[in-house]
């Protein structure tokens, strides 16, 4: 084991002394620094790099290249300088909890179903793991219980560097063919896997493994999890949201699902009633318009885009105009929703022409186009009548 890599020897090191060996210009005004020893973990194996400071200079990112660990810093550090490295410990420990939790869950899935972990990403808000086989939510809940059992057993997380012969005889998980010295992480009852990441010393430090989601992905499943501190923060956020919804609905927290379903059903009933009233209103408006072979423009305040389309369709289907434009908005707001329809002409060229002269956006089919105009009502009226008059109807 390379003794200069303190994140393996001393994974709980929060600060350390080191000597700057090299300093090169990096990208975007940063510098790349190599040290004689480092506690900063370089990005790898699905785990993001550590961040922190070197003598107060921000360390943005750490990577391994050509056998060296390089630290991207915001200011140059001269070679030979004795420096103190300080790791963002909260970030590092989150990674340690999540990487260990991922091992436990992946190992159990592999042991029970034979599926391989074919993708692993440790993001800011969640960890995702991809498996090359399908699971049901019932199976996943059972696996979650088993994984937390390993956590609560508080067994040691063991690190080994087996010889090539020992490795040959060892049954372990690996995402790829390995060369050189291989580091094996073993969790009794949980997993045996080749891994370059950082982990807690005992599984109890993971705290909890919580599955937060599962989707079908590339013939298998993608599972989202949270562990430890991040799981606590997520649970706190969800409780706060549940409490807020509970208060708004005047329902007990455990009954908010039923309350929301009732609210949705009530809303659908109201929408049906409102829709019927709009149909009657638009029928009266259409009846007041004579049939015409000329363009018709109609302005109505307070209509949602769906209602604008509905009125436009009714008017052109009843031959109230060879081309019908319905708009809803106000000059004060400076924007009108529009629907443009005709059973006799293609609305797409007309929509493009009007969008061009009225700062509009939108489009549609030959029968109907819709969108918004950023213009006043009189400008819309004049532009529509002028452009509609050019149509070959």
Coordinates of C-alpha atoms in Angstrom, one line a residue:
X1 CA 0.0 0.0 0.0
X2 CA 1.3 3.5 -0.9
X3 CA 1.9 5.1 2.4
X4 CA 1.7 8.6 0.9
X5 CA -2.1 8.1 0.4
X6 CA -3.3 8.9 3.9
X7 CA -7.0 8.5 2.9
X8 CA -6.3 4.7 2.9
X9 CA -4.0 4.5 6.0
X10 CA -5.9 7.1 8.0
X11 CA -9.4 7.4 6.5
X12 CA -10.5 9.6 9.5
X13 CA -7.7 12.1 9.1
X14 CA -9.3 15.6 8.9
X15 CA -6.0 17.6 8.6
X16 CA -2.4 16.7 7.8
X17 CA 1.0 18.3 7.1
X18 CA 2.6 17.8 3.7
X19 CA 5.2 19.2 1.4
X20 CA 4.4 20.7 -2.0
X21 CA 6.4 18.7 -4.7
X22 CA 5.0 20.2 -7.9
X23 CA 2.8 23.1 -9.0
X24 CA 1.6 23.6 -12.5
X25 CA -0.9 25.9 -14.2
X26 CA -4.3 24.4 -14.6
X27 CA -7.6 25.3 -16.3
X28 CA -9.6 28.5 -15.7
X29 CA -6.9 30.3 -13.7
X30 CA -6.4 27.4 -11.3
X31 CA -3.2 25.4 -10.4
X32 CA -2.5 21.7 -10.1
X33 CA -0.5 20.7 -7.1
X34 CA 1.2 17.4 -6.2
X35 CA 2.2 16.6 -2.5
X36 CA 4.5 14.2 -0.9
X37 CA 1.5 12.8 1.0
X38 CA -2.2 13.6 1.0
X39 CA -5.4 12.9 2.8
X40 CA -7.5 14.2 -0.1
X41 CA -9.3 11.4 -1.9
X42 CA -9.1 11.7 -5.7
X43 CA -12.2 11.1 -7.7
X44 CA -12.6 7.5 -8.6
X45 CA -14.9 4.4 -8.5
X46 CA -18.1 6.5 -8.5
X47 CA -17.0 8.5 -5.5
X48 CA -16.4 12.3 -5.9
X49 CA -13.1 13.8 -4.8
X50 CA -12.6 15.5 -1.5
X51 CA -12.4 19.3 -1.2
X52 CA -11.0 21.5 1.4
X53 CA -7.9 23.8 1.8
X54 CA -4.1 23.8 1.5
X55 CA -2.7 26.5 3.8
X56 CA -6.1 28.3 3.4
X57 CA -6.1 28.0 -0.4
X58 CA -9.3 26.3 -1.7
X59 CA -8.9 22.8 -3.0
X60 CA -11.7 22.5 -5.7
X61 CA -11.1 19.0 -7.0
X62 CA -8.6 16.1 -6.7
X63 CA -7.7 13.5 -9.4
X64 CA -5.2 10.8 -10.1
X65 CA -3.1 11.0 -13.2
X66 CA 0.1 9.2 -14.2
X67 CA 0.3 7.6 -10.7
X68 CA 0.2 11.0 -8.9
X69 CA -2.6 12.6 -7.0
X70 CA -3.2 16.2 -8.3
X71 CA -5.0 18.9 -6.3
X72 CA -6.8 21.7 -8.2
X73 CA -6.2 24.8 -6.1
X74 CA -7.2 28.5 -6.6
X75 CA -3.7 29.9 -6.1
X76 CA -0.1 28.7 -6.7
X77 CA 1.8 27.0 -3.9
X78 CA 5.6 27.0 -4.4
X79 CA 7.4 23.6 -4.4
X80 CA 9.2 22.8 -1.2
X81 CA 6.6 24.6 0.9
X82 CA 5.4 22.9 4.1
X83 CA 1.6 23.1 4.0
X84 CA -1.4 22.0 6.1
X85 CA -4.2 20.2 4.3
X86 CA -7.7 20.5 5.8
X87 CA -10.4 18.2 4.4
X88 CA -14.1 19.2 4.2
X89 CA -14.9 16.5 6.7
X90 CA -18.7 16.7 6.5
X91 CA -18.5 16.0 2.7
X92 CA -15.9 13.2 3.2
X93 CA -17.9 11.5 5.9
X94 CA -21.1 11.6 3.8
X95 CA -19.1 9.9 1.1
X96 CA -17.8 7.3 3.5
X97 CA -21.3 6.5 4.8
X98 CA -22.8 6.3 1.4
X99 CA -20.0 4.2 -0.1
X100 CA -20.2 1.7 2.7
X101 CA -24.0 1.6 2.4
X102 CA -23.8 1.0 -1.3
X103 CA -21.4 -2.0 -0.7
X104 CA -23.9 -3.5 1.7
X105 CA -26.9 -3.2 -0.5
X106 CA -25.1 -4.2 -3.7
X107 CA -23.5 -7.2 -2.0
X108 CA -26.9 -8.4 -0.8
X109 CA -28.5 -8.0 -4.2
X110 CA -25.6 -9.9 -5.8
X111 CA -25.8 -12.7 -3.3
X112 CA -29.5 -13.1 -3.4
X113 CA -30.3 -12.5 -7.1
X114 CA -26.9 -12.7 -8.9
X115 CA -27.2 -9.2 -10.3
X116 CA -24.1 -7.1 -10.9
X117 CA -23.7 -3.5 -10.0
X118 CA -23.1 -2.0 -13.5
X119 CA -23.2 1.7 -12.5
X120 CA -22.6 3.8 -9.4
X121 CA -22.9 7.6 -9.0
X122 CA -22.6 9.5 -5.8
X123 CA -24.3 12.8 -6.3
X124 CA -24.9 15.8 -4.1
X125 CA -28.5 14.8 -3.3
X126 CA -28.6 11.0 -3.7
X127 CA -26.6 7.9 -4.6
X128 CA -27.8 5.9 -7.6
X129 CA -26.8 2.2 -8.3
X130 CA -27.6 0.4 -11.5
X131 CA -28.2 -3.3 -11.6
X132 CA -28.4 -5.6 -14.7
X133 CA -31.6 -7.3 -13.5
X134 CA -35.2 -6.5 -12.4
X135 CA -36.5 -6.2 -8.9
X136 CA -40.0 -5.5 -7.5
X137 CA -40.6 -3.0 -4.7
X138 CA -41.5 -5.8 -2.4
X139 CA -38.1 -7.5 -3.0
X140 CA -36.3 -4.1 -2.6
X141 CA -38.0 -3.5 0.7
X142 CA -36.9 -6.9 2.0
X143 CA -33.3 -6.1 0.8
X144 CA -33.5 -2.7 2.5
X145 CA -34.4 -4.5 5.8
X146 CA -31.5 -6.9 5.4
X147 CA -29.1 -4.1 4.6
X148 CA -30.1 -2.2 7.7
X149 CA -29.7 -5.4 9.7
X150 CA -26.0 -5.4 8.6
X151 CA -25.7 -1.8 9.7
X152 CA -27.2 -2.4 13.1
X153 CA -25.0 -5.5 13.7
X154 CA -22.1 -3.0 13.6
X155 CA -19.7 -5.4 12.0
X156 CA -16.2 -4.2 11.0
X157 CA -15.5 -3.0 7.5
X158 CA -12.3 -4.9 6.6
X159 CA -9.7 -3.9 4.1
X160 CA -7.3 -6.4 2.5
X161 CA -4.6 -6.3 -0.1
X162 CA -4.4 -10.0 -1.1
X163 CA -1.6 -11.5 -3.1
X164 CA -2.3 -12.5 -6.7
X165 CA -2.7 -16.1 -5.6
X166 CA -5.1 -15.2 -2.8
X167 CA -7.1 -13.1 -5.2
X168 CA -7.4 -16.0 -7.6
X169 CA -9.1 -18.1 -4.9
X170 CA -11.3 -15.2 -3.6
X171 CA -14.9 -14.8 -4.5
X172 CA -15.4 -11.1 -4.8
X173 CA -17.4 -8.5 -6.9
X174 CA -15.6 -6.2 -9.4
X175 CA -17.0 -4.0 -12.1
X176 CA -13.9 -4.5 -14.4
X177 CA -10.8 -6.6 -15.0
X178 CA -8.1 -5.6 -12.5
X179 CA -4.4 -5.4 -12.7
X180 CA -1.7 -4.6 -10.2
X181 CA -2.4 -4.6 -6.4
X182 CA -6.1 -5.0 -5.7
X183 CA -7.8 -3.6 -2.6
X184 CA -10.6 -5.7 -1.3
X185 CA -13.3 -4.4 1.1
X186 CA -15.1 -7.1 3.1
X187 CA -18.2 -6.6 5.2
X188 CA -19.2 -9.8 7.0
X189 CA -22.8 -10.6 6.0
X190 CA -22.8 -7.8 3.5
X191 CA -20.2 -7.8 0.7
X192 CA -16.8 -8.7 -0.6
X193 CA -15.7 -6.3 -3.4
X194 CA -12.7 -4.7 -5.0
X195 CA -12.9 -1.0 -4.3
X196 CA -10.7 2.1 -4.2
X197 CA -13.1 4.3 -2.2
X198 CA -13.2 5.4 1.4
X199 CA -15.4 3.7 4.0
X200 CA -16.4 3.8 7.6
X201 CA -14.7 1.5 10.1
X202 CA -17.8 -0.2 11.4
X203 CA -21.2 -0.6 9.6
X204 CA -23.0 1.0 12.5
X205 CA -21.5 4.4 11.4
X206 CA -23.7 4.2 8.2
X207 CA -26.6 4.9 10.6
X208 CA -29.4 3.9 8.1
X209 CA -29.7 2.9 4.5
X210 CA -32.9 4.2 3.0
X211 CA -34.0 3.4 -0.6
X212 CA -35.6 6.6 -2.0
X213 CA -36.6 5.3 -5.4
X214 CA -36.3 2.7 -8.2
X215 CA -36.9 2.9 -11.9
X216 CA -36.4 0.5 -14.8
X217 CA -33.1 1.4 -16.6
X218 CA -31.4 -0.3 -19.5
X219 CA -33.0 -3.7 -19.0
X220 CA -32.4 -3.6 -15.2
X221 CA -33.1 -1.1 -12.4
X222 CA -31.6 2.1 -11.1
X223 CA -32.0 2.4 -7.3
X224 CA -31.6 5.6 -5.4
X225 CA -30.4 5.6 -1.8
X226 CA -29.5 7.9 1.1
X227 CA -27.4 7.0 4.1
X228 CA -26.5 8.5 7.5
X229 CA -26.7 12.2 7.8
X230 CA -28.1 12.8 4.4
X231 CA -30.9 10.3 5.1
X232 CA -31.7 12.2 8.3
X233 CA -31.8 15.5 6.5
X234 CA -34.1 14.0 3.8
X235 CA -36.4 12.6 6.4
X236 CA -36.6 15.9 8.3
X237 CA -37.5 17.7 5.0
X238 CA -40.2 15.1 4.2
X239 CA -41.7 15.4 7.7
X240 CA -41.7 19.2 7.4
X241 CA -43.5 18.9 4.0
X242 CA -46.0 16.3 5.4
X243 CA -46.7 18.6 8.4
X244 CA -47.3 21.5 6.1
X245 CA -49.7 19.6 3.9
X246 CA -51.4 18.1 6.9
X247 CA -52.1 21.6 8.3
X248 CA -53.3 22.9 4.9
X249 CA -55.7 19.9 4.5
X250 CA -56.7 19.7 8.2
X251 CA -55.8 16.1 8.1
X252 CA -53.6 13.9 10.3
X253 CA -50.2 13.3 8.7
X254 CA -50.9 9.6 8.2
X255 CA -54.1 10.5 6.3
X256 CA -52.8 13.1 3.9
X257 CA -52.7 10.6 1.0
X258 CA -56.5 10.0 1.3
X259 CA -57.1 13.8 1.8
X260 CA -55.2 14.6 -1.4
X261 CA -57.1 11.9 -3.3
X262 CA -60.4 13.5 -2.2
X263 CA -59.2 17.0 -3.0
X264 CA -58.2 15.8 -6.5
X265 CA -61.6 14.1 -7.0
X266 CA -63.4 17.2 -5.9
X267 CA -61.3 19.3 -8.2
X268 CA -62.1 17.1 -11.2
X269 CA -65.8 17.4 -10.4
X270 CA -65.5 21.2 -10.2
X271 CA -63.6 21.2 -13.5
X272 CA -66.3 19.2 -15.2
X273 CA -69.0 21.6 -14.0
X274 CA -66.9 24.6 -15.0
X275 CA -66.2 23.0 -18.4
X276 CA -70.0 22.6 -19.0
X277 CA -70.6 26.2 -18.1
X278 CA -67.9 27.4 -20.5
X279 CA -69.5 25.2 -23.3
X280 CA -72.8 27.0 -22.7
X281 CA -71.2 30.4 -22.6
X282 CA -69.3 29.8 -25.8
X283 CA -72.4 28.5 -27.5
X284 CA -74.2 31.8 -26.7
X285 CA -71.2 33.8 -28.0
X286 CA -71.1 31.7 -31.2
X287 CA -74.9 32.1 -31.7
X288 CA -74.5 35.9 -31.6
X289 CA -72.0 35.8 -34.5
X290 CA -73.4 35.4 -38.0
X291 CA -71.8 33.0 -40.4
X292 CA -69.2 34.7 -42.5
X293 CA -66.7 34.0 -45.3
X294 CA -64.3 36.7 -43.9
X295 CA -61.7 36.6 -41.1
X296 CA -63.0 36.8 -37.6
X297 CA -61.0 38.1 -34.6
X298 CA -62.4 37.8 -31.0
X299 CA -60.9 39.1 -27.7
X300 CA -62.0 37.6 -24.4
X301 CA -60.4 38.3 -21.0
X302 CA -59.6 35.7 -18.4
X303 CA -59.5 32.6 -20.6
X304 CA -57.0 29.8 -20.0
X305 CA -55.2 28.6 -23.2
X306 CA -57.4 25.5 -23.3
X307 CA -60.5 27.7 -23.3
X308 CA -59.1 29.9 -26.0
X309 CA -58.6 26.8 -28.2
X310 CA -62.1 25.6 -27.3
X311 CA -63.8 28.9 -28.4
X312 CA -61.7 29.1 -31.5
X313 CA -62.6 25.6 -32.6
X314 CA -66.3 26.2 -32.0
X315 CA -66.3 29.4 -34.1
X316 CA -64.5 28.1 -37.1
X317 CA -66.4 24.8 -37.1
X318 CA -69.7 26.8 -37.2
X319 CA -68.3 28.9 -40.1
X320 CA -68.3 32.1 -38.1
X321 CA -65.2 33.1 -40.2
X322 CA -63.1 31.5 -42.8
X323 CA -60.2 32.1 -40.4
X324 CA -60.7 32.7 -36.7
X325 CA -58.4 34.3 -34.2
X326 CA -59.3 34.2 -30.5
X327 CA -57.1 36.1 -28.0
X328 CA -57.2 36.4 -24.2
X329 CA -55.1 38.9 -22.3
X330 CA -54.9 42.6 -21.6
X331 CA -52.9 45.5 -23.0
X332 CA -51.7 46.3 -19.5
X333 CA -50.1 42.8 -19.2
X334 CA -48.7 43.3 -22.7
X335 CA -49.3 39.6 -23.7
X336 CA -52.2 37.7 -25.3
X337 CA -52.7 34.0 -25.5
X338 CA -54.0 33.1 -29.0
X339 CA -55.5 30.3 -31.0
X340 CA -55.8 30.5 -34.7
X341 CA -58.0 28.1 -36.6
X342 CA -59.6 27.4 -40.0
X343 CA -61.2 24.5 -41.8
X344 CA -60.2 26.1 -45.2
X345 CA -56.6 27.2 -44.9
X346 CA -53.3 26.0 -43.4
X347 CA -52.7 27.9 -40.2
X348 CA -49.0 27.2 -40.0
X349 CA -47.8 29.9 -42.4
X350 CA -50.2 32.4 -40.9
X351 CA -49.0 31.7 -37.4
X352 CA -45.4 32.2 -38.5
X353 CA -46.2 35.5 -40.1
X354 CA -48.1 36.8 -37.1
X355 CA -45.4 35.6 -34.7
X356 CA -42.9 37.6 -36.7
X357 CA -44.7 40.9 -36.6
X358 CA -46.2 40.6 -33.1
X359 CA -43.2 39.2 -31.1
X360 CA -45.1 36.0 -30.9
X361 CA -44.3 32.4 -30.0
X362 CA -46.1 29.2 -30.9
X363 CA -47.2 27.0 -33.7
X364 CA -49.3 24.0 -34.4
X365 CA -51.1 22.1 -37.1
X366 CA -52.8 23.0 -40.4
X367 CA -56.2 23.2 -38.6
X368 CA -55.0 25.2 -35.5
X369 CA -52.0 27.1 -34.2
X370 CA -51.6 28.5 -30.7
X371 CA -49.2 30.6 -28.7
X372 CA -48.7 34.1 -27.3
X373 CA -48.4 37.6 -28.8
X374 CA -46.5 40.4 -27.1
X375 CA -48.4 43.3 -28.5
X376 CA -51.6 45.4 -27.9
X377 CA -55.0 44.4 -29.1
X378 CA -55.3 46.9 -31.9
X379 CA -51.9 45.9 -33.4
X380 CA -53.0 42.2 -33.2
X381 CA -56.3 43.0 -34.9
X382 CA -54.7 44.9 -37.7
X383 CA -51.9 42.4 -38.3
X384 CA -54.3 39.5 -38.4
X385 CA -56.7 41.1 -40.8
X386 CA -53.9 42.1 -43.1
X387 CA -52.2 38.7 -43.1
X388 CA -55.4 36.6 -43.2
X389 CA -56.5 38.7 -46.2
X390 CA -53.5 37.3 -48.1
X391 CA -54.5 33.6 -47.7
X392 CA -55.7 31.8 -50.9
X393 CA -59.1 30.9 -49.6

